[in-house]
Short mmCIF file of C-alpha atoms in Angstrom, two decimals:
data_model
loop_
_atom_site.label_atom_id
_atom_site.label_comp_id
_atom_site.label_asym_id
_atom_site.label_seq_id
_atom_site.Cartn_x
_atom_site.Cartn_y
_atom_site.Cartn_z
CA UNK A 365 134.99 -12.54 2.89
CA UNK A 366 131.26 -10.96 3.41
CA UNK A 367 131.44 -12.35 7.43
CA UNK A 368 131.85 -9.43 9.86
CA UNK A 369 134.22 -10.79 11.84
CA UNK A 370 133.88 -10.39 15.89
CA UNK A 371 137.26 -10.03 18.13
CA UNK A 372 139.64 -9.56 15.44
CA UNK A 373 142.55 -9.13 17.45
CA UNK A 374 144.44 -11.96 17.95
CA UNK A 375 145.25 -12.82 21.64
CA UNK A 376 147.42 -16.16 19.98
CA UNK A 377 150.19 -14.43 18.53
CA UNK A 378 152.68 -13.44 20.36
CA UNK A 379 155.08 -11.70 18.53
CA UNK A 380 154.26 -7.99 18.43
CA UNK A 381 156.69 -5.85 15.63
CA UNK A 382 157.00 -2.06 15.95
CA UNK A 383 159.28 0.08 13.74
CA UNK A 384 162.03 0.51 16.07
CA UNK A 385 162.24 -3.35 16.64
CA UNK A 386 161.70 -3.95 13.17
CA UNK A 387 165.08 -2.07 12.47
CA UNK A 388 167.27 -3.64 15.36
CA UNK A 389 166.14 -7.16 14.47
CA UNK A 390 167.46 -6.39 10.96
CA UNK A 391 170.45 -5.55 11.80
CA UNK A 392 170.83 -8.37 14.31
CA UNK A 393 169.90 -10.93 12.07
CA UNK A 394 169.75 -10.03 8.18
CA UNK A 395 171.23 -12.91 6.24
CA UNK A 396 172.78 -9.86 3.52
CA UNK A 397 173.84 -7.98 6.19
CA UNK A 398 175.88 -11.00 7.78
CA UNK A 399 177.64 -11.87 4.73
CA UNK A 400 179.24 -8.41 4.13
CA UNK A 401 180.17 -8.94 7.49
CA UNK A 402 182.01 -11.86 6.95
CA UNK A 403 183.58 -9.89 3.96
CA UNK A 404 185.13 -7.57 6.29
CA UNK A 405 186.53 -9.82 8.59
CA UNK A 406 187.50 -12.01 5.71
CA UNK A 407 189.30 -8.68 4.23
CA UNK A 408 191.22 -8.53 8.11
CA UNK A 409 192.99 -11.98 6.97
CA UNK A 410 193.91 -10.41 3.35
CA UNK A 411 195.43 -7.44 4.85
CA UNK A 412 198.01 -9.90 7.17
CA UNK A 413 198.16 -12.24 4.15
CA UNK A 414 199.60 -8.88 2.01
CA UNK A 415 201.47 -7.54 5.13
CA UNK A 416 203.19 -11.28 5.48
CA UNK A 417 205.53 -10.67 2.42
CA UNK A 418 207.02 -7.79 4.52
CA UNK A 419 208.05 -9.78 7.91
CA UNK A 420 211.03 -12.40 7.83
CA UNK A 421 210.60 -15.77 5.81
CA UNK A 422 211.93 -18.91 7.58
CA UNK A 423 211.77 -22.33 5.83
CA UNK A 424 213.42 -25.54 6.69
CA UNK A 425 214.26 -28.78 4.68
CA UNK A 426 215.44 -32.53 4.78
CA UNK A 427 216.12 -34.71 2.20
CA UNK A 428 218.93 -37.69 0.88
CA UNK A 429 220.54 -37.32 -2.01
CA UNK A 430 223.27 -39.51 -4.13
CA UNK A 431 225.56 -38.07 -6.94
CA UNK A 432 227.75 -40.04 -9.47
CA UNK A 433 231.12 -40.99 -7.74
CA UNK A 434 233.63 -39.30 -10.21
CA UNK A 435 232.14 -35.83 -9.29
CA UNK A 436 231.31 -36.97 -5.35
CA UNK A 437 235.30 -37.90 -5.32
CA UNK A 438 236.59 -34.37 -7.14
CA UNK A 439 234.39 -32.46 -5.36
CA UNK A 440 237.12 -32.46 -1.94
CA UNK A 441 234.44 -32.88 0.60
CA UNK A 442 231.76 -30.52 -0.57
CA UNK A 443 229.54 -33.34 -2.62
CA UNK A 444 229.49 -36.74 -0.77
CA UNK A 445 228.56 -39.19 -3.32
CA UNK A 446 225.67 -39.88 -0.74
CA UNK A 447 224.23 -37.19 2.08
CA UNK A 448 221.29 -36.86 4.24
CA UNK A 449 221.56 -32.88 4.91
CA UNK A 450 219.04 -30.59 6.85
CA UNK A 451 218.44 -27.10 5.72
CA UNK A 452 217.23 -24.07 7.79
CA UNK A 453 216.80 -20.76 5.14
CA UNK A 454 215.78 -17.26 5.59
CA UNK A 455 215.35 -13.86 4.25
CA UNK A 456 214.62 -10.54 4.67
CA UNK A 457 213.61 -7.59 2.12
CA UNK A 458 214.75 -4.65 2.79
CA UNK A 459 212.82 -2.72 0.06
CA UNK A 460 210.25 -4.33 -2.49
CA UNK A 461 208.01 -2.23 -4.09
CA UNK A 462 206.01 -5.18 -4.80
CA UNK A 463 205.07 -5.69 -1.62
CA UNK A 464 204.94 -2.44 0.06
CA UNK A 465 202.09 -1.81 -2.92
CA UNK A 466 200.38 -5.04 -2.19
CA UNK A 467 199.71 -4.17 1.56
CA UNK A 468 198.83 -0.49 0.90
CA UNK A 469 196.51 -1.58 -2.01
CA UNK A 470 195.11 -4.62 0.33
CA UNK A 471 194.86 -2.16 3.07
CA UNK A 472 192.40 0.37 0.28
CA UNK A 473 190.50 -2.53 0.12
CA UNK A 474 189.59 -3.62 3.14
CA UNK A 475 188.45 0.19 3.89
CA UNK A 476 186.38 -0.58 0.80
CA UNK A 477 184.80 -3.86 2.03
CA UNK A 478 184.06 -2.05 5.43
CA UNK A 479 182.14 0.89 3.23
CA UNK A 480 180.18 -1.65 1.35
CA UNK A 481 179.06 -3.15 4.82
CA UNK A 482 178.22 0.81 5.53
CA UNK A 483 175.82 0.59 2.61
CA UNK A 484 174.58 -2.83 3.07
CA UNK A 485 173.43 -1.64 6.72
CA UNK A 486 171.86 1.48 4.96
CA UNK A 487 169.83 -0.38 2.52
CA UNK A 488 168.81 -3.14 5.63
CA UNK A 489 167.26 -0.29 7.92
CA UNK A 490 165.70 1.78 4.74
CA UNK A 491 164.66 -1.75 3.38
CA UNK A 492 162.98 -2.51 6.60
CA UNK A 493 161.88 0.20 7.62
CA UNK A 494 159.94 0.28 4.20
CA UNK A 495 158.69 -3.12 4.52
CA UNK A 496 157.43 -2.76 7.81
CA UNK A 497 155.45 -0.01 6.56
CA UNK A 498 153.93 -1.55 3.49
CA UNK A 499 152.44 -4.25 6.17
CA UNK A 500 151.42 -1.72 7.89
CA UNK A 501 149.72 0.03 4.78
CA UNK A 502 148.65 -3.12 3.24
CA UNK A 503 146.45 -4.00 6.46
CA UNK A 504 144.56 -0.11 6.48
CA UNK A 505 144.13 -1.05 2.51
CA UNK A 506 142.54 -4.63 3.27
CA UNK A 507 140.20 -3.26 5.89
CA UNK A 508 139.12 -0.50 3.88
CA UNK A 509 138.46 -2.96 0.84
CA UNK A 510 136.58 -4.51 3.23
CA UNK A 511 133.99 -1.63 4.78
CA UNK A 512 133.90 -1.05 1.15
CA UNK A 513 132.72 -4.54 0.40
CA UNK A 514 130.45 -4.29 3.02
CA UNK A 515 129.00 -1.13 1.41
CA UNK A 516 128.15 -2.45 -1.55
CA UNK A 517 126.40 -5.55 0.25
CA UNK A 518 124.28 -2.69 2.13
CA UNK A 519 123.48 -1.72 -0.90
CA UNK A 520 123.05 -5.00 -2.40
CA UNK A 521 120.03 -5.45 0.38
CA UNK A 522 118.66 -1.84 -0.70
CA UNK A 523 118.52 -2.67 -4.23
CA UNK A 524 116.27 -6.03 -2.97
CA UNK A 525 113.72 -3.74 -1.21
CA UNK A 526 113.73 -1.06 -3.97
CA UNK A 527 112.92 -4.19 -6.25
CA UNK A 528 110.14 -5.53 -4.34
CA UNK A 529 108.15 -2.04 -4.04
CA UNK A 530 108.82 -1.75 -7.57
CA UNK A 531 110.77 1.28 -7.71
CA UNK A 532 113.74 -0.82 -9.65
CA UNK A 533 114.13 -3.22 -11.83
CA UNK A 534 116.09 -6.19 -12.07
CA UNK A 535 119.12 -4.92 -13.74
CA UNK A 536 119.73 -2.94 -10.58
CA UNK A 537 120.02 -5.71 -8.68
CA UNK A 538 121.97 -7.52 -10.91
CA UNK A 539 124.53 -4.73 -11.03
CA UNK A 540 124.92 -4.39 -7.71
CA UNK A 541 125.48 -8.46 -7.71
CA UNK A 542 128.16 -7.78 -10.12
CA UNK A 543 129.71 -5.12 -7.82
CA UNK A 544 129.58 -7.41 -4.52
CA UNK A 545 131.60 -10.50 -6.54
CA UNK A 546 134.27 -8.22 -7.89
CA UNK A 547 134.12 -6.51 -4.51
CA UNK A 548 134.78 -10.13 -2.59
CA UNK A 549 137.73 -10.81 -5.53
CA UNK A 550 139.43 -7.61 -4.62
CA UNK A 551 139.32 -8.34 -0.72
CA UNK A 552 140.85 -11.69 -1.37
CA UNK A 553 143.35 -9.84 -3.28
CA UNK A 554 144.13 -7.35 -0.41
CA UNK A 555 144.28 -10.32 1.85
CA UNK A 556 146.66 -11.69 -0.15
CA UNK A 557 149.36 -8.76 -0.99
CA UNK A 558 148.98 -8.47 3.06
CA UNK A 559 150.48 -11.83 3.80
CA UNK A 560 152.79 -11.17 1.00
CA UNK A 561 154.25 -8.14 2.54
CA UNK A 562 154.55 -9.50 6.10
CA UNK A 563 156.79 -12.51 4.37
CA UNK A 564 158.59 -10.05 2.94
CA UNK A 565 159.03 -8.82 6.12
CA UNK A 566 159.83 -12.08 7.58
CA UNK A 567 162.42 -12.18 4.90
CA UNK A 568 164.88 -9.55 6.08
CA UNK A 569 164.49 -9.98 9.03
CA UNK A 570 165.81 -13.58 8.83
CA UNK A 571 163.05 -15.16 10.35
CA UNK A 572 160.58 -18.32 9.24
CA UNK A 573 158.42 -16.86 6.08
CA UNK A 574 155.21 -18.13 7.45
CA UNK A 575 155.68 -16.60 10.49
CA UNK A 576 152.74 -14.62 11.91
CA UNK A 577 153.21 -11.50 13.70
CA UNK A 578 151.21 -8.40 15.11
CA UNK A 579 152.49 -4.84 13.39
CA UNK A 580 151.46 -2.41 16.17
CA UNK A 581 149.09 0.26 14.67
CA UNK A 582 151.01 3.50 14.94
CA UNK A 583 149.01 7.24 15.38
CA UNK A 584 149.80 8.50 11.93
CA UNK A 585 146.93 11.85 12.71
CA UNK A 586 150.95 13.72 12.22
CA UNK A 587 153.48 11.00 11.05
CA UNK A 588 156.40 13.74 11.86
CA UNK A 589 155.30 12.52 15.40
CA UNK A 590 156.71 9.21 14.76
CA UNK A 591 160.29 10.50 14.57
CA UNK A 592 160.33 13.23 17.10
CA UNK A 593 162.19 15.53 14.42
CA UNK A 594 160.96 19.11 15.38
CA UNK A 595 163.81 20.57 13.01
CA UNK A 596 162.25 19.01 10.17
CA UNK A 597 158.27 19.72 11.20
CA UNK A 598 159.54 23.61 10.72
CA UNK A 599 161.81 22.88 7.65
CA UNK A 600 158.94 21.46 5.74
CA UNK A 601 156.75 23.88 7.00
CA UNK A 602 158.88 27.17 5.51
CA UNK A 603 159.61 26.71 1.91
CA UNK A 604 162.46 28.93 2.18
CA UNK A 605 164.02 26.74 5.05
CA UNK A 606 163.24 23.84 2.68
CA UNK A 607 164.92 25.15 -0.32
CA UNK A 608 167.84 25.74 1.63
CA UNK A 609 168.03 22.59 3.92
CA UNK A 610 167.78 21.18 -0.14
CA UNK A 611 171.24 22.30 -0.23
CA UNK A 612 172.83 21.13 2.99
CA UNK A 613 170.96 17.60 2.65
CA UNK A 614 173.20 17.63 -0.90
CA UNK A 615 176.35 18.64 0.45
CA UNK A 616 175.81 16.03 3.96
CA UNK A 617 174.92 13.58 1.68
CA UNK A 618 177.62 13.01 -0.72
CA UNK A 619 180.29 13.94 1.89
CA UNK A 620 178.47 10.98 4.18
CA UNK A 621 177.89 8.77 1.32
CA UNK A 622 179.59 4.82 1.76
CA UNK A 623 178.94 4.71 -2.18
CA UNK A 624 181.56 7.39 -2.55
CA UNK A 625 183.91 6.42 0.18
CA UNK A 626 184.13 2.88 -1.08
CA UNK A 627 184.74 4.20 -4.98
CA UNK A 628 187.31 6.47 -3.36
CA UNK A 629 189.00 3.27 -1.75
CA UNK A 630 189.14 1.82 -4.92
CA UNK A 631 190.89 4.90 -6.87
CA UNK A 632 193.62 5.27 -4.06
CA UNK A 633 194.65 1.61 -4.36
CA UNK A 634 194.71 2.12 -8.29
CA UNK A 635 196.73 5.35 -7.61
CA UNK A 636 198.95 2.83 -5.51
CA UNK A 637 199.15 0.15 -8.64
CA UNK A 638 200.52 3.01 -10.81
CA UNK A 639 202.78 4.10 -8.68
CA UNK A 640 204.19 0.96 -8.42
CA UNK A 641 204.38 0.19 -12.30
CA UNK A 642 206.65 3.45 -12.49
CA UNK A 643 208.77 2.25 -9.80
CA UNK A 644 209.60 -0.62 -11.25
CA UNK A 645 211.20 0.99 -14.34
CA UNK A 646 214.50 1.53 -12.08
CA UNK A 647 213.76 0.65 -8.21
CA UNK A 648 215.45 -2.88 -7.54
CA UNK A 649 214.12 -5.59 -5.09
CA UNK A 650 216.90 -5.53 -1.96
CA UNK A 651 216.97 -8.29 0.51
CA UNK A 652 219.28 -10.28 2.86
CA UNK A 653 218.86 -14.15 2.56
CA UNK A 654 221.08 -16.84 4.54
CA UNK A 655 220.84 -20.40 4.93
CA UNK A 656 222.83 -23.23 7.03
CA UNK A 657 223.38 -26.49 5.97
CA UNK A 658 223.56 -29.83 8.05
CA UNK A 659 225.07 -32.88 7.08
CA UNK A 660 223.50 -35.66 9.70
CA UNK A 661 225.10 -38.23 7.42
CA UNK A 662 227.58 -38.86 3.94
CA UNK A 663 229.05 -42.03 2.86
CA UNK A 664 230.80 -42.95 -0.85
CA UNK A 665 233.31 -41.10 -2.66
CA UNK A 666 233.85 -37.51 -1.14
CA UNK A 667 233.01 -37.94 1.91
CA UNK A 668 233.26 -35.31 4.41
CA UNK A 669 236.39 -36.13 6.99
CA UNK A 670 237.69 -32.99 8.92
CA UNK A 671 240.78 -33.78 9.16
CA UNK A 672 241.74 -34.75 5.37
CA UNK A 673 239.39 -32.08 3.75
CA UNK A 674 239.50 -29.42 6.73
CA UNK A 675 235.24 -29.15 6.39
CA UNK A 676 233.03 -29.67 9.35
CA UNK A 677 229.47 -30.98 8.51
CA UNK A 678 227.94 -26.92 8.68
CA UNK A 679 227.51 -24.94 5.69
CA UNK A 680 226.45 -21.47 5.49
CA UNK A 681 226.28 -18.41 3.68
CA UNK A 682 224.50 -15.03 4.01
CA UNK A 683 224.18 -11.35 1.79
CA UNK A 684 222.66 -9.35 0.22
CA UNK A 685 221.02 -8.68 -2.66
CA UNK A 686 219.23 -6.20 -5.33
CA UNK A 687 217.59 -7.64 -8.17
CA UNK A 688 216.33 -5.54 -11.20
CA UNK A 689 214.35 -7.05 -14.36
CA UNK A 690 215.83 -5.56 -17.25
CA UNK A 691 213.50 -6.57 -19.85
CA UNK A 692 209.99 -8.83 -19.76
CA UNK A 693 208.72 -8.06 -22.92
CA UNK A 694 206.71 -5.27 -22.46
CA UNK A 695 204.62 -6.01 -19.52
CA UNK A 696 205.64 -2.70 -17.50
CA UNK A 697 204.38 -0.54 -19.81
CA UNK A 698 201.45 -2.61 -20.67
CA UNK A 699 200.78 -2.94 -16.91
CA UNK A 700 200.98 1.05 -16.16
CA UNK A 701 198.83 1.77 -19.41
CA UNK A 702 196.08 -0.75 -17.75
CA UNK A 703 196.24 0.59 -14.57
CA UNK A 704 195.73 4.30 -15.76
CA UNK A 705 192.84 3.81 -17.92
CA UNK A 706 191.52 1.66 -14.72
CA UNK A 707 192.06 4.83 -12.66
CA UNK A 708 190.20 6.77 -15.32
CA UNK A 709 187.20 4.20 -15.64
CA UNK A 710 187.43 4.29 -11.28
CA UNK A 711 187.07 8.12 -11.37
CA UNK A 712 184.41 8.20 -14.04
CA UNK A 713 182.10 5.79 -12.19
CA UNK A 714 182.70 8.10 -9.12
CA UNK A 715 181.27 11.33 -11.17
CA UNK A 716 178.24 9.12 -12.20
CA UNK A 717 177.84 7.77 -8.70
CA UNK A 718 177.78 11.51 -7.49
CA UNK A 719 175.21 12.27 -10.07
CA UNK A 720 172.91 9.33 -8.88
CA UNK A 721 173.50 10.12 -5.16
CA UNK A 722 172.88 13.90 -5.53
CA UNK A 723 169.66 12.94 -7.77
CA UNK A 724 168.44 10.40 -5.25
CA UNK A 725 168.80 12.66 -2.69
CA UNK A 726 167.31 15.53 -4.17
CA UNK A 727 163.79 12.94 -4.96
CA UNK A 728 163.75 12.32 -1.70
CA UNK A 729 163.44 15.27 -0.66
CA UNK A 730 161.32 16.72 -3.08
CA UNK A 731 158.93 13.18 -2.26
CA UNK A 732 158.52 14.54 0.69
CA UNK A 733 158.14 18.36 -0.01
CA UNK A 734 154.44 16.77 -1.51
CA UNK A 735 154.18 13.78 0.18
CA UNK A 736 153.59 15.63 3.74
CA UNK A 737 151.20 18.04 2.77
CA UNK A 738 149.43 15.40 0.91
CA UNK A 739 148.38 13.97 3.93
CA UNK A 740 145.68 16.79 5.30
CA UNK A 741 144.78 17.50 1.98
CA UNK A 742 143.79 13.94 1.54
CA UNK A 743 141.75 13.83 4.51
CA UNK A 744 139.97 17.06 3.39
CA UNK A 745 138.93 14.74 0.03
CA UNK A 746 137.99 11.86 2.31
CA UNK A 747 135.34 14.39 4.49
CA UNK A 748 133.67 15.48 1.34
CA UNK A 749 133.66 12.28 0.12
CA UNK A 750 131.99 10.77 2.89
CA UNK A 751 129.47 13.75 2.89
CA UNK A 752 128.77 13.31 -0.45
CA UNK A 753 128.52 9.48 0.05
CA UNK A 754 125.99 9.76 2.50
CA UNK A 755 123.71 12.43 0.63
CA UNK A 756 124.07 10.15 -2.61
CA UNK A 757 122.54 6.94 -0.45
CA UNK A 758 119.75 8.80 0.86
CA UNK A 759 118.60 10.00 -1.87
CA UNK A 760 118.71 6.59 -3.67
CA UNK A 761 116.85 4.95 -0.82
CA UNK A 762 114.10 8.06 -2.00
CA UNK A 763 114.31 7.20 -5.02
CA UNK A 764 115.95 10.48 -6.48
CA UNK A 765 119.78 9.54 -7.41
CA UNK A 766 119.81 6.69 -9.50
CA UNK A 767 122.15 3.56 -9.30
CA UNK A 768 125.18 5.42 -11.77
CA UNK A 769 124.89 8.05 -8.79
CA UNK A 770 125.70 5.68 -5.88
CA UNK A 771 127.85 3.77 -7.64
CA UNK A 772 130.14 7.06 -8.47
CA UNK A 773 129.78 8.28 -5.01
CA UNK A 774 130.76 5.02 -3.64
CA UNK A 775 133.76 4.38 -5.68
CA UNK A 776 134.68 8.06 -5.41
CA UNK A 777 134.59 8.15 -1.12
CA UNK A 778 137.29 4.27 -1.97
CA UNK A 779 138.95 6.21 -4.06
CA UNK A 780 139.63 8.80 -1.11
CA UNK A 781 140.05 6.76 1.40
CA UNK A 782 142.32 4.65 -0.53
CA UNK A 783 144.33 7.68 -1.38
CA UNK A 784 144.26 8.93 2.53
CA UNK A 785 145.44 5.74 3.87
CA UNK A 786 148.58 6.12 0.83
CA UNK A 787 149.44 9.67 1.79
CA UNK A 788 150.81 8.88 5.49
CA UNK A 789 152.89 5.82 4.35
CA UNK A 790 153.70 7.52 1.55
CA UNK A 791 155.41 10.41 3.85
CA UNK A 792 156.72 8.11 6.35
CA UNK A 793 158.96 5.88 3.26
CA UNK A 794 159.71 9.41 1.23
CA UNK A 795 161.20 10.62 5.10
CA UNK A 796 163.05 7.08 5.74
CA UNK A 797 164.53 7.52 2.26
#
């Protein structure tokens, strides 16, 4: 950790990352992402699965059968005592409420699974985006921890000279010991939360964990650069633009929001269940059904013989049909009272959503009504830092600021630097958000 390493840039890996990649790989690949996917076109299959009860029903049968004689011989022909028969059925509804709701309501819900992928492939890119940013912040952090480190061993080595001329003691060298091992600990712990961020990288973007890859250093001297966005640069830069771009960003937002579709989804399939559950207090089921029976062979009493009983070996029959449930102990009124107070929970949940969205958007935006200018005015604290820094060591090389001096000026310039490195990355996830 105190080694100062020579050609740092590694010519081995060959997998170079920058933001824009980092996005379309996400998309490409994220295991989340591909799942709500699969939901969707899962959801196609539900929709035809719903729609099927509409479209003709077909069904054929075989089978033997064998009656007791006295009925087979009384029955004139239409009961052999023994038959093999073949059956060929069908049917038709003309109007079911049933199933006109079910594809309307399966149809509400498939828009809702494809709104939820919407939002799933909003969080990936934001997601991303931010992770690919933290490596990119957790790096600057690492290497400033350590030039910091570095610092203090500088100072380490001046403490060791002002011992042997005798202008300190011991216990300055000790505390500067002290400084250099927690130093080291905190480098190793910078090294550390870097590797854990570029897994976490790794992670969304569905690739090996251990992976190693280059994040390509980005300008960040104006991190509005990065996106191009001139409209914003002079939105941020007039707070009266800014309060009222405030207001558009609200109204864009909820109107664009997948959140709100996909509740809205939900509460027109509920209005859809109630409307069916009042229906069904005096609409009837119609439908046309027919079927054709085939005797292939009869024996026993009854048998079938054309000329004594005047029947061929076809049956059919066709017609129509309406069927009404008169009474099923309460359930229609049990079912609309559900469904209402599920449309009232639906619409509820939509008013809190708004809240949330609106209130999310609105810390966005205010993040990054500070976050931007917080960038030069963080660099201003880093150049007097520095200054101050540098006067501090001089004078305790001369003797005339004492070790609490240095110490204060050194952790003070960290502090800034620290705080510089923050402010860009800072703007850059406030603006991605």
């Amino acid at each position: 950790t105190g080694a100062n390493l020579l050609n740092q840039q590694r010519d081995d890996i060959e997998r170079r990352l920058t933001l824009p990649q980092v996005i379309d790989e996400a998309l490409a690949a994220n295991l989340d992402l591909a799942a709500a996917e699969r939901s969707v076109s899962a959801g196609r299959f539900s929709v035809q699965e719903a729609k099927s009860a509409l479209l003709p029903q077909i069904a054929i049968s075989t089978g033997v059968r064998t009656i007791d004689d006295d009925r087979a011989a009384l029955s004139g022909g239409t009961a052999p005592e023994n038959a093999w028969t073949g059956t060929i059925s069908g049917s038709q509804q003309l109007y079911t409420e049933g199933g006109w709701a079910g594809y309307s309501i399966e149809k509400s819900r498939q828009r809702g699974r494809e709104l939820n992928r919407d939002t799933v492939k909003l969080d990936i890119i934001y997601n991303a985006a931010t992770a690919y940013l933290n490596v990119l912040r957790r790096k600057t952090i690492e290497q400033l921890q350590k030039d910091n480190m570095q610092l203090t061993q500088s100072n380490l080595e001046r403490a060791q000279i002002r011992l042997s001329t005798g202008v300190a003691g011991p216990d300055e060298l000790y505390r500067w010991q002290t400084k250099f091992a927690s130093d080291r600990q905190i480098v190793l712990q910078a090294e550390s939360a870097t590797i854990s961020a570029m897994q976490a990288l790794n992670r969304i973007l569905n690739r090996p964990l251990l992976e190693e890859f280059i994040a390509q250093e980005t300008d960040l001297s104006d991190p509005l650069l990065i996106s191009g966005n001139k409209l914003f640069y002079q939105l941020i830069h007039n707070p009266l633009y800014f309060k009222k771009f405030n207001s558009f960003a609200l109204k864009a937002g909820l109107e664009a929001s997948p959140e709100l579709k996909t509740l809205d989804a939900a509460i027109a399939a509920q209005d859809r269940l109630i409307v069916k559950s009042r229906r069904e207090y005096w609409v009837p089921t119609l439908s046309i059904e027919g079927s054709a029976e085939q005797y292939f062979a009869d024996g026993g009493a009854g048998q079938r013989n054309e000329d004594v009983t005047g029947l061929d070996d076809t049956d059919w029959q066709v017609g129509v049909f309406a069927r009404f449930p008169l009474y099923e102990g309460g359930r229609k009124g049990a079912t609309l009272d559900r469904n209402q107070e599920e449309l009232i929970r639906l619409k509820t949940e939509r008013r809190a959503a708004m809240e949330q969205i609106s209130q999310r958007i609105l810390l966005s935006l205010n993040n990054t009504r500070a976050s931007y200018p917080s960038i030069n005015l963080s660099r201003d604290a880093v150049d007097a830092a520095r200054s101050n820094l540098k006067l501090v060591s001089d004078s305790y090389v001369q003797g005339i600021k004492s070790i609490i001096d240095l110490l204060d000026a050194q952790n003070q310039a960290l502090s800034a630097e620290l705080d510089a490195a923050n402010a860009a990355y800072n703007f850059l996830i406030d603006f991605m958000g």
